[in-house]
Amino acid sequence: MDNLIKTEGKKVSDKKRTSIFLNINVSCIATSMLGTALTTALPPIMEDLNMTVNTAQWLTSGFILFLAVMTPFTAYLISRFRTKRLYCIAIGFFIVGLTICACSNSFWMMMLGRIIQGCGNGLLSSMAQVIILTIFPPERIGTIMGWYGLSIGVAPIISPTIAGILVDSVGWRMIFIIAIAIMSISLICAVFVFEDVLPTMNKHFDVISLFFSALAFGGVTLAVGNMGTYKFVSWEVLFALIVGLVTSVIFAYRQLHIEVPFLDIRVLKNWDFSVSLTATVVIQLIFMGTSIIVPVYIQQIKGESATISGLVTLPGSLVWTVISPFAGKIYDKIGMKLLFIIGSVILIFSNLPIFFISIHHSVWIFSGINVFRSLACGALLMPLVTWAMKDIPKIKASDATALYNSIRFIAGAVASALFISVMTKISNASVGKKESPQMYGINVVFLIMTFLSVILLLIGIFGCKEKFIKKRVIEEEKAVKEMTMKSFSDVEIDIDKEKTLDNISVKEGSENGTVIDIDNEISIDDLSVKDKSDADTIIDNDISLKIESSKDEKDDTIEVINTEKN
C-alpha cells in the first residue's frame, strides 16, 4: 500500500522533550523576528539598493509567498522523512538564505535570499507545531502552546525595536548576521538533542498538486502586489488573479478526488477549524498590514529614526509578552466565544482612532493606542490555534497544520501588498487635496482595519457555536465525575450509525482490543476492561452491554452482542 507506515515515532523522556521544545523555540524566535525586523530596515535598504516602496515590499511579500507555497509541501515532507534530518535541513536552508541577504548588493540578490529563507521557515514552522502536538500529552498542550505562542508572537513585535537600534548603530546587514549566529547554534544543538519523534510512511509525492498550489498562492499574491503599481483592470493584475483563482479551484478539486491527497483539505469540514482559520486570516491582515505600514509612517512621514520606530512599538510588544502565556488560561476560563467578542471590540476601538491621527500628532499617541491592539491580538491568536486543532485527529494534524499555516502566511503576504497598494493609491489621489497625502493614505488603511475588526466580531458572535464557558465547564466537570470504569453513562452507542468514540482503550489482559458493533465497526480507545471470564456485563443506569471475547493469532476482538435497557 502507498501509505504503509515505515517507522513509528520515537518515545522521548520528559528531559528530552523539554530540550526539543527549547530548541524549537529558539529556531522559531529567530525565524519569526526576521519577518518584521526587515520592515523596520526597509527604508535604509531601499536607499542602499535604490528601490521604490512597492518594490521593497516584495522583500516581505515574496518571503511570505514562498513561505506559504512551501507550507503545503511540508505535510508530505513531515510524513515521508525522518524528523531530525528534515529539521536540520530546514535550518540549513534558512542559514543559506540569511547569508545571501547579508551579502546582497541588489534587490534580486536579496530577493533570492528571502525566497530561500521562506522555504526553510515554512518547513520549520509546520514541523514545530506538529512535533509539539505529538510529543506532549493532551493535558499539557494548552500550556505548551501558550509558551510557544509567546515565542512566535512576541518575537516579531519586539524585533522592530531591536532592528531599529541595529540599523542606526551598525547597519541593516547586522540583522542577518545575528540571525545566522542564532540559527547556527540551534543547528548544532539539534544534532545532539533531536530525535525522530514523528512517524514516517511510504507516501506518494504528487508533483502536479505542488505545481497547482504554487500557481494558486503565487497568482493571488502577485495580483494583489501589482495593484500598487497597475490598475485593477490591467493585464498585470487580472491575469495573475485569474491564474491564482482558477488553479486554486483545480488544486482543491484534485485534493478531494485523488486517493492520497497532497494536502487533505477535508479538515475544513470541521466547523471550529474553519471558523478559527477565517478569524486568523482577519487578524493576520491587521497585524501584518500594521508591521509594514508603521515604519513608513514613523520614518518617512514623521522623519524619525529607525530606533524611534522600534521604540514606538515596544509598549505593545511588552503587553503582548505579558498576555501570551496567560492567553490559554483565559480561554479555559471564559471560552472562545467571549474571548472573540472582547478581543474584537478592543480591536475596533483601537484601530478607529488612528484614522483621525494627523501628521501633527506625536508618534507616541500611536504607541499608546497600539498597546490595546497588541493586547487583543495577543489574547486571540494562540487560543484560536488551540481551538482549531482540538477536534482534529492526530493522523490529520500535519495536514491541518500545513493548511492553517499556508492560508495564514498567504494572508500575511496579501496584507503587506494590499495595504501598501491602498496607501499608495490613496496618497496619489490625494495630492493637492490633503495636507499630507501619505498620512491620509495611512489613515484610510486603519479605517479598513476597523472594518476588518467588525468582521472579526461578527465571526465571533455568529460563527463560534461554543456555549458560554460557565455552563460548558459545569457540564464537562459533571460528565468527568460520572464517568467511571464501570459506567458508560456519557458514552452514546448507536448501532444504526457508524461512530468513532475516542479516549477509551479496551484491553483484555495485556492485549489491545477492538469493539465491533453488530451493524457497524466502532473504534473505542483508552478504556481499560479486564477480562475475568468468558463474558463480562457492564451495566449503567441506561445501558446494559453484554461483551464476549474471542482471540485470534494477532489480537483480541470484543464483540458487542446485545444492548438493552435495564
PDB file of C-alpha atoms in Angstrom, residues 166-378:
ATOM      1  CA  LEU A 166      20.949  47.792  14.981  1.00  0.00           C
ATOM      2  CA  VAL A 167      20.156  49.778  11.822  1.00  0.00           C
ATOM      3  CA  ASP A 168      21.049  53.099  13.449  1.00  0.00           C
ATOM      4  CA  SER A 169      24.201  51.807  15.139  1.00  0.00           C
ATOM      5  CA  VAL A 170      25.847  49.240  12.838  1.00  0.00           C
ATOM      6  CA  GLY A 171      23.669  48.961   9.711  1.00  0.00           C
ATOM      7  CA  TRP A 172      20.900  46.696   8.421  1.00  0.00           C
ATOM      8  CA  ARG A 173      23.220  43.817   7.435  1.00  0.00           C
ATOM      9  CA  MET A 174      23.858  43.102  11.124  1.00  0.00           C
ATOM     10  CA  ILE A 175      20.247  41.895  11.445  1.00  0.00           C
ATOM     11  CA  PHE A 176      21.051  38.944   9.190  1.00  0.00           C
ATOM     12  CA  ILE A 177      24.466  38.305  10.746  1.00  0.00           C
ATOM     13  CA  ILE A 178      22.998  37.956  14.250  1.00  0.00           C
ATOM     14  CA  ALA A 179      20.266  35.657  12.912  1.00  0.00           C
ATOM     15  CA  ILE A 180      22.951  33.483  11.267  1.00  0.00           C
ATOM     16  CA  ALA A 181      24.707  33.102  14.631  1.00  0.00           C
ATOM     17  CA  ILE A 182      21.482  32.141  16.449  1.00  0.00           C
ATOM     18  CA  MET A 183      20.413  29.610  13.814  1.00  0.00           C
ATOM     19  CA  SER A 184      23.898  28.072  13.693  1.00  0.00           C
ATOM     20  CA  ILE A 185      23.770  27.451  17.446  1.00  0.00           C
ATOM     21  CA  SER A 186      20.280  25.985  17.050  1.00  0.00           C
ATOM     22  CA  LEU A 187      21.528  23.659  14.291  1.00  0.00           C
ATOM     23  CA  ILE A 188      24.409  22.371  16.426  1.00  0.00           C
ATOM     24  CA  CYS A 189      22.072  21.754  19.377  1.00  0.00           C
ATOM     25  CA  ALA A 190      19.525  19.998  17.147  1.00  0.00           C
ATOM     26  CA  VAL A 191      22.157  17.476  16.048  1.00  0.00           C
ATOM     27  CA  PHE A 192      22.574  16.343  19.664  1.00  0.00           C
ATOM     28  CA  VAL A 193      19.077  16.968  21.041  1.00  0.00           C
ATOM     29  CA  PHE A 194      16.565  15.963  18.379  1.00  0.00           C
ATOM     30  CA  GLU A 195      15.059  12.513  17.900  1.00  0.00           C
ATOM     31  CA  ASP A 196      12.882  11.047  15.164  1.00  0.00           C
ATOM     32  CA  VAL A 197       9.674  11.654  17.115  1.00  0.00           C
ATOM     33  CA  LEU A 198       7.256  11.668  14.171  1.00  0.00           C
ATOM     34  CA  PRO A 199       6.163   8.521  12.300  1.00  0.00           C
ATOM     35  CA  THR A 200       7.127   8.192   8.639  1.00  0.00           C
ATOM     36  CA  MET A 201       5.297   6.401   5.843  1.00  0.00           C
ATOM     37  CA  ASN A 202       5.650   5.486   2.185  1.00  0.00           C
ATOM     38  CA  LYS A 203       3.661   8.409   0.841  1.00  0.00           C
ATOM     39  CA  HIS A 204       3.410   9.281  -2.850  1.00  0.00           C
ATOM     40  CA  PHE A 205       4.703  12.714  -3.846  1.00  0.00           C
ATOM     41  CA  ASP A 206       2.151  14.486  -6.045  1.00  0.00           C
ATOM     42  CA  VAL A 207       4.154  16.880  -8.242  1.00  0.00           C
ATOM     43  CA  ILE A 208       1.018  18.089 -10.026  1.00  0.00           C
ATOM     44  CA  SER A 209      -0.602  19.212  -6.772  1.00  0.00           C
ATOM     45  CA  LEU A 210       2.553  21.055  -5.740  1.00  0.00           C
ATOM     46  CA  PHE A 211       2.571  22.831  -9.102  1.00  0.00           C
ATOM     47  CA  PHE A 212      -1.076  23.919  -8.777  1.00  0.00           C
ATOM     48  CA  SER A 213      -0.633  25.045  -5.169  1.00  0.00           C
ATOM     49  CA  ALA A 214       2.336  27.216  -6.151  1.00  0.00           C
ATOM     50  CA  LEU A 215       0.368  28.811  -9.013  1.00  0.00           C
ATOM     51  CA  ALA A 216      -2.662  29.353  -6.783  1.00  0.00           C
ATOM     52  CA  PHE A 217      -0.814  31.026  -3.925  1.00  0.00           C
ATOM     53  CA  GLY A 218       1.584  32.875  -6.198  1.00  0.00           C
ATOM     54  CA  GLY A 219      -1.075  34.163  -8.574  1.00  0.00           C
ATOM     55  CA  VAL A 220      -3.290  35.702  -5.904  1.00  0.00           C
ATOM     56  CA  THR A 221      -0.389  37.320  -4.048  1.00  0.00           C
ATOM     57  CA  LEU A 222       1.200  38.656  -7.252  1.00  0.00           C
ATOM     58  CA  ALA A 223      -2.125  40.155  -8.352  1.00  0.00           C
ATOM     59  CA  VAL A 224      -2.602  41.987  -5.056  1.00  0.00           C
ATOM     60  CA  GLY A 225       1.003  43.172  -5.082  1.00  0.00           C
ATOM     61  CA  ASN A 226       0.672  44.562  -8.616  1.00  0.00           C
ATOM     62  CA  MET A 227      -2.360  46.642  -7.629  1.00  0.00           C
ATOM     63  CA  GLY A 228       0.001  49.191  -6.101  1.00  0.00           C
ATOM     64  CA  THR A 229       1.675  49.824  -9.455  1.00  0.00           C
ATOM     65  CA  TYR A 230      -1.006  48.982 -12.048  1.00  0.00           C
ATOM     66  CA  LYS A 231      -4.756  49.474 -12.402  1.00  0.00           C
ATOM     67  CA  PHE A 232      -7.078  46.636 -11.389  1.00  0.00           C
ATOM     68  CA  VAL A 233      -8.243  46.121 -14.980  1.00  0.00           C
ATOM     69  CA  SER A 234      -4.648  45.885 -16.215  1.00  0.00           C
ATOM     70  CA  TRP A 235      -3.143  42.712 -17.655  1.00  0.00           C
ATOM     71  CA  GLU A 236      -0.574  42.520 -14.828  1.00  0.00           C
ATOM     72  CA  VAL A 237      -3.303  42.336 -12.180  1.00  0.00           C
ATOM     73  CA  LEU A 238      -6.179  40.479 -13.847  1.00  0.00           C
ATOM     74  CA  PHE A 239      -4.078  37.750 -15.473  1.00  0.00           C
ATOM     75  CA  ALA A 240      -2.289  36.896 -12.211  1.00  0.00           C
ATOM     76  CA  LEU A 241      -5.580  36.967 -10.284  1.00  0.00           C
ATOM     77  CA  ILE A 242      -7.379  34.711 -12.775  1.00  0.00           C
ATOM     78  CA  VAL A 243      -4.480  32.229 -12.779  1.00  0.00           C
ATOM     79  CA  GLY A 244      -4.467  32.204  -8.983  1.00  0.00           C
ATOM     80  CA  LEU A 245      -8.216  31.684  -8.613  1.00  0.00           C
ATOM     81  CA  VAL A 246      -8.554  29.063 -11.360  1.00  0.00           C
ATOM     82  CA  THR A 247      -5.621  26.993 -10.111  1.00  0.00           C
ATOM     83  CA  SER A 248      -6.998  27.250  -6.557  1.00  0.00           C
ATOM     84  CA  VAL A 249     -10.196  25.558  -7.730  1.00  0.00           C
ATOM     85  CA  ILE A 250      -8.236  22.903  -9.658  1.00  0.00           C
ATOM     86  CA  PHE A 251      -5.998  22.259  -6.649  1.00  0.00           C
ATOM     87  CA  ALA A 252      -8.979  21.863  -4.301  1.00  0.00           C
ATOM     88  CA  TYR A 253     -10.799  19.553  -6.748  1.00  0.00           C
ATOM     89  CA  ARG A 254      -7.717  17.361  -7.139  1.00  0.00           C
ATOM     90  CA  GLN A 255      -7.219  17.005  -3.387  1.00  0.00           C
ATOM     91  CA  LEU A 256     -10.793  15.804  -2.993  1.00  0.00           C
ATOM     92  CA  HIS A 257     -10.552  13.202  -5.752  1.00  0.00           C
ATOM     93  CA  ILE A 258      -7.103  11.605  -5.507  1.00  0.00           C
ATOM     94  CA  GLU A 259      -6.528   8.607  -3.254  1.00  0.00           C
ATOM     95  CA  VAL A 260      -3.704  10.183  -1.242  1.00  0.00           C
ATOM     96  CA  PRO A 261      -4.117  13.990  -1.092  1.00  0.00           C
ATOM     97  CA  PHE A 262      -1.062  16.203  -1.271  1.00  0.00           C
ATOM     98  CA  LEU A 263      -2.860  18.318   1.337  1.00  0.00           C
ATOM     99  CA  ASP A 264      -6.049  16.917   2.852  1.00  0.00           C
ATOM    100  CA  ILE A 265      -8.400  19.903   2.722  1.00  0.00           C
ATOM    101  CA  ARG A 266     -11.233  17.803   4.170  1.00  0.00           C
ATOM    102  CA  VAL A 267     -10.171  19.107   7.574  1.00  0.00           C
ATOM    103  CA  LEU A 268     -12.096  22.241   6.559  1.00  0.00           C
ATOM    104  CA  LYS A 269     -15.283  20.251   7.179  1.00  0.00           C
ATOM    105  CA  ASN A 270     -14.589  20.758  10.871  1.00  0.00           C
ATOM    106  CA  TRP A 271     -16.625  23.871  11.712  1.00  0.00           C
ATOM    107  CA  ASP A 272     -14.426  25.156  14.545  1.00  0.00           C
ATOM    108  CA  PHE A 273     -11.298  24.704  12.430  1.00  0.00           C
ATOM    109  CA  SER A 274     -12.791  26.672   9.527  1.00  0.00           C
ATOM    110  CA  VAL A 275     -14.097  29.484  11.738  1.00  0.00           C
ATOM    111  CA  SER A 276     -10.769  29.729  13.559  1.00  0.00           C
ATOM    112  CA  LEU A 277      -8.898  29.834  10.255  1.00  0.00           C
ATOM    113  CA  THR A 278     -11.151  32.621   8.944  1.00  0.00           C
ATOM    114  CA  ALA A 279     -10.643  34.654  12.112  1.00  0.00           C
ATOM    115  CA  THR A 280      -6.881  34.114  11.970  1.00  0.00           C
ATOM    116  CA  VAL A 281      -6.813  35.422   8.386  1.00  0.00           C
ATOM    117  CA  VAL A 282      -8.542  38.624   9.526  1.00  0.00           C
ATOM    118  CA  ILE A 283      -6.126  39.105  12.442  1.00  0.00           C
ATOM    119  CA  GLN A 284      -3.163  38.366  10.169  1.00  0.00           C
ATOM    120  CA  LEU A 285      -4.333  41.040   7.726  1.00  0.00           C
ATOM    121  CA  ILE A 286      -4.473  43.568  10.560  1.00  0.00           C
ATOM    122  CA  PHE A 287      -1.189  42.544  12.182  1.00  0.00           C
ATOM    123  CA  MET A 288       0.983  42.158   9.075  1.00  0.00           C
ATOM    124  CA  GLY A 289      -0.534  45.233   7.462  1.00  0.00           C
ATOM    125  CA  THR A 290       0.468  47.243  10.509  1.00  0.00           C
ATOM    126  CA  SER A 291       4.005  45.842  10.596  1.00  0.00           C
ATOM    127  CA  ILE A 292       4.859  47.286   7.174  1.00  0.00           C
ATOM    128  CA  ILE A 293       2.787  50.497   7.393  1.00  0.00           C
ATOM    129  CA  VAL A 294       4.089  51.717  10.772  1.00  0.00           C
ATOM    130  CA  PRO A 295       7.786  52.069   9.744  1.00  0.00           C
ATOM    131  CA  VAL A 296       6.676  54.071   6.684  1.00  0.00           C
ATOM    132  CA  TYR A 297       4.580  56.335   8.923  1.00  0.00           C
ATOM    133  CA  ILE A 298       7.259  56.903  11.567  1.00  0.00           C
ATOM    134  CA  GLN A 299      10.412  57.059   9.426  1.00  0.00           C
ATOM    135  CA  GLN A 300       9.260  58.520   6.100  1.00  0.00           C
ATOM    136  CA  ILE A 301       6.288  60.682   7.090  1.00  0.00           C
ATOM    137  CA  LYS A 302       7.333  61.762  10.585  1.00  0.00           C
ATOM    138  CA  GLY A 303      11.071  61.707   9.799  1.00  0.00           C
ATOM    139  CA  GLU A 304      12.047  59.768  12.932  1.00  0.00           C
ATOM    140  CA  SER A 305      14.942  57.308  13.178  1.00  0.00           C
ATOM    141  CA  ALA A 306      14.690  53.522  12.970  1.00  0.00           C
ATOM    142  CA  THR A 307      15.376  53.346  16.718  1.00  0.00           C
ATOM    143  CA  ILE A 308      12.356  55.554  17.460  1.00  0.00           C
ATOM    144  CA  SER A 309      10.320  53.413  15.063  1.00  0.00           C
ATOM    145  CA  GLY A 310      11.175  50.351  17.124  1.00  0.00           C
ATOM    146  CA  LEU A 311      10.606  52.077  20.469  1.00  0.00           C
ATOM    147  CA  VAL A 312       7.138  53.239  19.404  1.00  0.00           C
ATOM    148  CA  THR A 313       6.025  49.604  19.089  1.00  0.00           C
ATOM    149  CA  LEU A 314       7.824  48.488  22.272  1.00  0.00           C
ATOM    150  CA  PRO A 315       4.942  49.116  24.759  1.00  0.00           C
ATOM    151  CA  GLY A 316       2.662  46.985  22.603  1.00  0.00           C
ATOM    152  CA  SER A 317       5.357  44.310  22.487  1.00  0.00           C
ATOM    153  CA  LEU A 318       5.571  44.233  26.272  1.00  0.00           C
ATOM    154  CA  VAL A 319       1.801  43.886  26.602  1.00  0.00           C
ATOM    155  CA  TRP A 320       1.835  41.034  24.076  1.00  0.00           C
ATOM    156  CA  THR A 321       4.624  39.413  26.110  1.00  0.00           C
ATOM    157  CA  VAL A 322       2.553  39.571  29.288  1.00  0.00           C
ATOM    158  CA  ILE A 323      -0.728  38.360  27.787  1.00  0.00           C
ATOM    159  CA  SER A 324       0.564  35.473  25.618  1.00  0.00           C
ATOM    160  CA  PRO A 325       1.435  32.929  28.373  1.00  0.00           C
ATOM    161  CA  PHE A 326      -1.934  33.541  30.011  1.00  0.00           C
ATOM    162  CA  ALA A 327      -3.985  33.515  26.807  1.00  0.00           C
ATOM    163  CA  GLY A 328      -4.595  29.765  27.073  1.00  0.00           C
ATOM    164  CA  LYS A 329      -5.779  30.059  30.674  1.00  0.00           C
ATOM    165  CA  ILE A 330      -8.035  32.965  29.747  1.00  0.00           C
ATOM    166  CA  TYR A 331      -9.529  30.799  27.001  1.00  0.00           C
ATOM    167  CA  ASP A 332     -10.077  27.960  29.505  1.00  0.00           C
ATOM    168  CA  LYS A 333     -11.865  30.308  31.899  1.00  0.00           C
ATOM    169  CA  ILE A 334     -14.071  32.430  29.656  1.00  0.00           C
ATOM    170  CA  GLY A 335     -14.299  30.344  26.472  1.00  0.00           C
ATOM    171  CA  MET A 336     -13.615  31.143  22.836  1.00  0.00           C
ATOM    172  CA  LYS A 337     -16.882  32.950  22.126  1.00  0.00           C
ATOM    173  CA  LEU A 338     -16.496  35.538  24.877  1.00  0.00           C
ATOM    174  CA  LEU A 339     -12.790  35.907  24.081  1.00  0.00           C
ATOM    175  CA  PHE A 340     -13.727  36.505  20.431  1.00  0.00           C
ATOM    176  CA  ILE A 341     -16.151  39.263  21.350  1.00  0.00           C
ATOM    177  CA  ILE A 342     -13.895  41.037  23.852  1.00  0.00           C
ATOM    178  CA  GLY A 343     -10.836  40.899  21.573  1.00  0.00           C
ATOM    179  CA  SER A 344     -12.776  42.118  18.538  1.00  0.00           C
ATOM    180  CA  VAL A 345     -14.312  45.064  20.393  1.00  0.00           C
ATOM    181  CA  ILE A 346     -10.867  46.127  21.640  1.00  0.00           C
ATOM    182  CA  LEU A 347      -9.530  45.932  18.069  1.00  0.00           C
ATOM    183  CA  ILE A 348     -12.385  48.054  16.731  1.00  0.00           C
ATOM    184  CA  PHE A 349     -11.833  50.836  19.241  1.00  0.00           C
ATOM    185  CA  SER A 350      -8.040  50.747  18.876  1.00  0.00           C
ATOM    186  CA  ASN A 351      -7.996  50.874  15.054  1.00  0.00           C
ATOM    187  CA  LEU A 352     -10.629  53.567  14.586  1.00  0.00           C
ATOM    188  CA  PRO A 353      -8.799  56.405  16.452  1.00  0.00           C
ATOM    189  CA  ILE A 354      -5.770  56.066  14.143  1.00  0.00           C
ATOM    190  CA  PHE A 355      -7.993  57.161  11.251  1.00  0.00           C
ATOM    191  CA  PHE A 356      -8.172  60.595  12.920  1.00  0.00           C
ATOM    192  CA  ILE A 357      -4.433  60.982  13.641  1.00  0.00           C
ATOM    193  CA  SER A 358      -2.846  63.781  11.611  1.00  0.00           C
ATOM    194  CA  ILE A 359       0.749  64.487  10.652  1.00  0.00           C
ATOM    195  CA  HIS A 360       0.939  66.937  13.569  1.00  0.00           C
ATOM    196  CA  HIS A 361       0.175  64.356  16.267  1.00  0.00           C
ATOM    197  CA  SER A 362       3.028  62.782  18.213  1.00  0.00           C
ATOM    198  CA  VAL A 363       4.069  59.241  17.303  1.00  0.00           C
ATOM    199  CA  TRP A 364       3.647  58.340  20.977  1.00  0.00           C
ATOM    200  CA  ILE A 365      -0.116  58.723  20.621  1.00  0.00           C
ATOM    201  CA  PHE A 366       0.005  55.859  18.142  1.00  0.00           C
ATOM    202  CA  SER A 367       2.253  53.977  20.584  1.00  0.00           C
ATOM    203  CA  GLY A 368      -0.392  54.209  23.312  1.00  0.00           C
ATOM    204  CA  ILE A 369      -3.201  53.100  21.015  1.00  0.00           C
ATOM    205  CA  ASN A 370      -1.071  50.216  19.745  1.00  0.00           C
ATOM    206  CA  VAL A 371      -0.913  48.790  23.281  1.00  0.00           C
ATOM    207  CA  PHE A 372      -4.604  47.864  23.062  1.00  0.00           C
ATOM    208  CA  ARG A 373      -4.210  46.454  19.552  1.00  0.00           C
ATOM    209  CA  SER A 374      -1.400  44.197  20.789  1.00  0.00           C
ATOM    210  CA  LEU A 375      -3.472  43.160  23.807  1.00  0.00           C
ATOM    211  CA  ALA A 376      -6.321  41.994  21.579  1.00  0.00           C
ATOM    212  CA  CYS A 377      -4.124  40.181  19.041  1.00  0.00           C
ATOM    213  CA  GLY A 378      -2.028  38.506  21.748  1.00  0.00           C
TER     214      GLY A 378
END
